[in-house]
Short mmCIF file of C-alpha atoms in Angstrom, two decimals:
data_model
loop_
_atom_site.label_atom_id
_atom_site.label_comp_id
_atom_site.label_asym_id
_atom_site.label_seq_id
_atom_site.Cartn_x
_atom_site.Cartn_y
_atom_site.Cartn_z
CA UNK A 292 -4.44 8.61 -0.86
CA UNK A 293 -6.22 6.68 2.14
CA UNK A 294 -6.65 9.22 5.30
CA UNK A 295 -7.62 8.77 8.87
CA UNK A 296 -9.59 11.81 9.83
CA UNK A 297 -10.71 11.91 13.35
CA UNK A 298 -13.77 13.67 14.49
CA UNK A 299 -11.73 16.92 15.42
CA UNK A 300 -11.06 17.40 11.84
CA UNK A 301 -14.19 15.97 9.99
CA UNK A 302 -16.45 18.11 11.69
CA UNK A 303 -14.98 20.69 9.76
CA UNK A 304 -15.96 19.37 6.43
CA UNK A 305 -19.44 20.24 7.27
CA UNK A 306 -19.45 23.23 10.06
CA UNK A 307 -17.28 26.16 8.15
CA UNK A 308 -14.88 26.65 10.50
CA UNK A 309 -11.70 28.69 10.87
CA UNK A 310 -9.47 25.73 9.09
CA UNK A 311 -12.18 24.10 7.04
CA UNK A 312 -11.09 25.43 3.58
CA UNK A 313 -7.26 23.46 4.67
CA UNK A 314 -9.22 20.37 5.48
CA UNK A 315 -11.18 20.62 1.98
CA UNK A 316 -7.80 21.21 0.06
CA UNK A 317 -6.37 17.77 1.63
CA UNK A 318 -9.99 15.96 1.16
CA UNK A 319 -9.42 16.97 -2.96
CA UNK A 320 -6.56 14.52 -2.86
CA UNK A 321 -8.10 11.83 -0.39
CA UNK A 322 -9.24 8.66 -2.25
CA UNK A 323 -10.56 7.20 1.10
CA UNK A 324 -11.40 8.42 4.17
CA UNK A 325 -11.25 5.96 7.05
CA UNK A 326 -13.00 7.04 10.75
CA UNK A 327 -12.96 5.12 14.19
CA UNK A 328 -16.02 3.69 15.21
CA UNK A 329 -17.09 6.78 17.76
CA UNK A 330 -16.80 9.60 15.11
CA UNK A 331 -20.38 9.28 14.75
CA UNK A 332 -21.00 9.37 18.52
CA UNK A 333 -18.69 12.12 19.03
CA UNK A 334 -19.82 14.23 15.80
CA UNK A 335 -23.52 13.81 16.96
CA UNK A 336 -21.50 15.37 20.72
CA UNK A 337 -20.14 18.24 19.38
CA UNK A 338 -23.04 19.11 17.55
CA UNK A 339 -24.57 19.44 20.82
CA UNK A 340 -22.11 21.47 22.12
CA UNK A 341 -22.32 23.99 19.23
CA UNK A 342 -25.99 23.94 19.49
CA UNK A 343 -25.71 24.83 23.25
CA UNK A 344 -23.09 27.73 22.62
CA UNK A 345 -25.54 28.60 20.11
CA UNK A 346 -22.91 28.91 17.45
CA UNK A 347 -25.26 26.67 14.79
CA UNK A 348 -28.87 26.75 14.47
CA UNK A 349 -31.32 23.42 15.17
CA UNK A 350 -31.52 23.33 10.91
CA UNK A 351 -27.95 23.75 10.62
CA UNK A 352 -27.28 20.54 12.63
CA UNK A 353 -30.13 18.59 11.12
CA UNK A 354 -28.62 19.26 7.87
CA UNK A 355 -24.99 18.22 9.15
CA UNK A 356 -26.56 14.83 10.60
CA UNK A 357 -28.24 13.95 7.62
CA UNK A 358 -24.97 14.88 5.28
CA UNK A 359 -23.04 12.74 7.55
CA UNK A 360 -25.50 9.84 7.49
CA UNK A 361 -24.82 9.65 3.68
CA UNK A 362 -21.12 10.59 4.02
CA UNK A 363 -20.79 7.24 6.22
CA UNK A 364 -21.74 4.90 3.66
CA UNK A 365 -18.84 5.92 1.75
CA UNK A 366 -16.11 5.83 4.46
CA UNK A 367 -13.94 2.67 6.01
CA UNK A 368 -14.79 2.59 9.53
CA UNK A 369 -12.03 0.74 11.72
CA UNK A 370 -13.92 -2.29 12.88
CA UNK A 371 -14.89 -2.16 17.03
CA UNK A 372 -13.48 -5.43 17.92
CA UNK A 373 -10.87 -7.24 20.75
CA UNK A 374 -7.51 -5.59 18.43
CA UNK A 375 -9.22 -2.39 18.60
CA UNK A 376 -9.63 -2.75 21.95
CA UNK A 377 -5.93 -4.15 23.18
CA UNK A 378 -4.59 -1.16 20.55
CA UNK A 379 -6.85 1.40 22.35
CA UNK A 380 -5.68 0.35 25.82
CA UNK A 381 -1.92 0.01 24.82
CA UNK A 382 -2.27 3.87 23.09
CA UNK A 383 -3.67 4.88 26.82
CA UNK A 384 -0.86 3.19 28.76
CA UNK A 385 1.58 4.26 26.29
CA UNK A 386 0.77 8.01 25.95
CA UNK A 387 -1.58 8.63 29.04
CA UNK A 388 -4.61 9.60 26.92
CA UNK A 389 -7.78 9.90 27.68
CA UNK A 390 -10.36 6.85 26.41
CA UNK A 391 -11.55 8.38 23.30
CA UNK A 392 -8.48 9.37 22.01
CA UNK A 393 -6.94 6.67 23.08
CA UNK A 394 -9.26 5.13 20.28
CA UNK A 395 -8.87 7.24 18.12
CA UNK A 396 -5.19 6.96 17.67
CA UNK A 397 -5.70 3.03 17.79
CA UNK A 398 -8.23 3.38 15.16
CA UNK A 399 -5.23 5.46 12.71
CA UNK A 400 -2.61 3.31 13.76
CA UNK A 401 -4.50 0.27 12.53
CA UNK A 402 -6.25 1.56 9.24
CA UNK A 403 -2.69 1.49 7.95
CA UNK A 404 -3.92 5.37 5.85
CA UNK A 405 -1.22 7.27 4.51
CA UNK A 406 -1.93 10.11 6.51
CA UNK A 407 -3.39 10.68 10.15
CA UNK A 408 -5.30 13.90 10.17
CA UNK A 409 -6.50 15.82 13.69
CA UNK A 410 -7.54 19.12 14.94
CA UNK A 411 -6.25 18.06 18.46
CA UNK A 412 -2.96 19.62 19.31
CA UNK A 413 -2.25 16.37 21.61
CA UNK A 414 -3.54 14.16 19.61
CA UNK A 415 -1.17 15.55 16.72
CA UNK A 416 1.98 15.37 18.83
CA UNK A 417 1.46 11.44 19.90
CA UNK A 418 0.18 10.32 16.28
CA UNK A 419 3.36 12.41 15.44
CA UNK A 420 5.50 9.78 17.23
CA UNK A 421 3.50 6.60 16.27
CA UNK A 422 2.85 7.09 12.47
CA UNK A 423 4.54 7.88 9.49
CA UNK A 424 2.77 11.09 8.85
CA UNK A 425 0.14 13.26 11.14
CA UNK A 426 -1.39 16.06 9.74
CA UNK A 427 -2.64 19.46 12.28
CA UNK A 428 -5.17 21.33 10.84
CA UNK A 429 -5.41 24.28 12.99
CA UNK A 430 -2.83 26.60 14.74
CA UNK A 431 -0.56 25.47 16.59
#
């Protein structure tokens, strides 16, 4: 199975959160996982965050930046170019999201994955209308 996984999600497969184990049991049956070009950006964001709500430790992220680094040879990542961009822009318009997921949603829509997995209630709902299947991990 090919998956979309936006950051939302992926940063649980390497900060143990509340829904991390759900994440892992879907990741056992991915064959590829395919990210938009500003997971990196935004994973290296909310590792900031968590470091300033002191909720992970300096080593803790080091060791989640470095996992990633190697993780991100091995996954697609949707290609930041002028369809990206008019996808992007015609997600915002269409949905009234904000820029980054906006992207994000662009980014599932054209990996053409089987499945469209987020951790962002809104996010869920408007990939909900535009794909054939969106996954929540969390509680809604």
């Amino acid at each position: 199975m090919k998956a979309f996984i936006d950051t939302s999600s992926l940063i649980k497969k390497y900060v143990e959160e509340s829904d991390s184990k759900l994440l892992d049991e879907y990741l056992e049956k991915i064959e590829q996982i395919i990210i938009s070009p500003i997971t990196a950006m935004e994973i290296h964001s909310v590792l900031e965050r968590k470091l300033r709500e002191k909720t992970i430790t300096v080593d803790e992220a080091e060791f989640v930046e470095k996992e990633f680094k190697i993780d991100l040879i091995y996954f697609g990542v949707i290609k930041w170019n002028e369809n990206l961009e008019k996808k992007t822009i015609q997600m915002i318009r269409k949905y009234q999201l904000k820029v980054f997921d906006g992207m994000q949603l662009a980014s599932g829509v054209l990996s053409n994955s089987d499945i469209f997995i987020t951790s962002d209630k809104r996010l869920y709902n408007t990939a909900s209308k535009e794909l054939k299947k969106a996954v929540f991990i969390g509680s809604l």
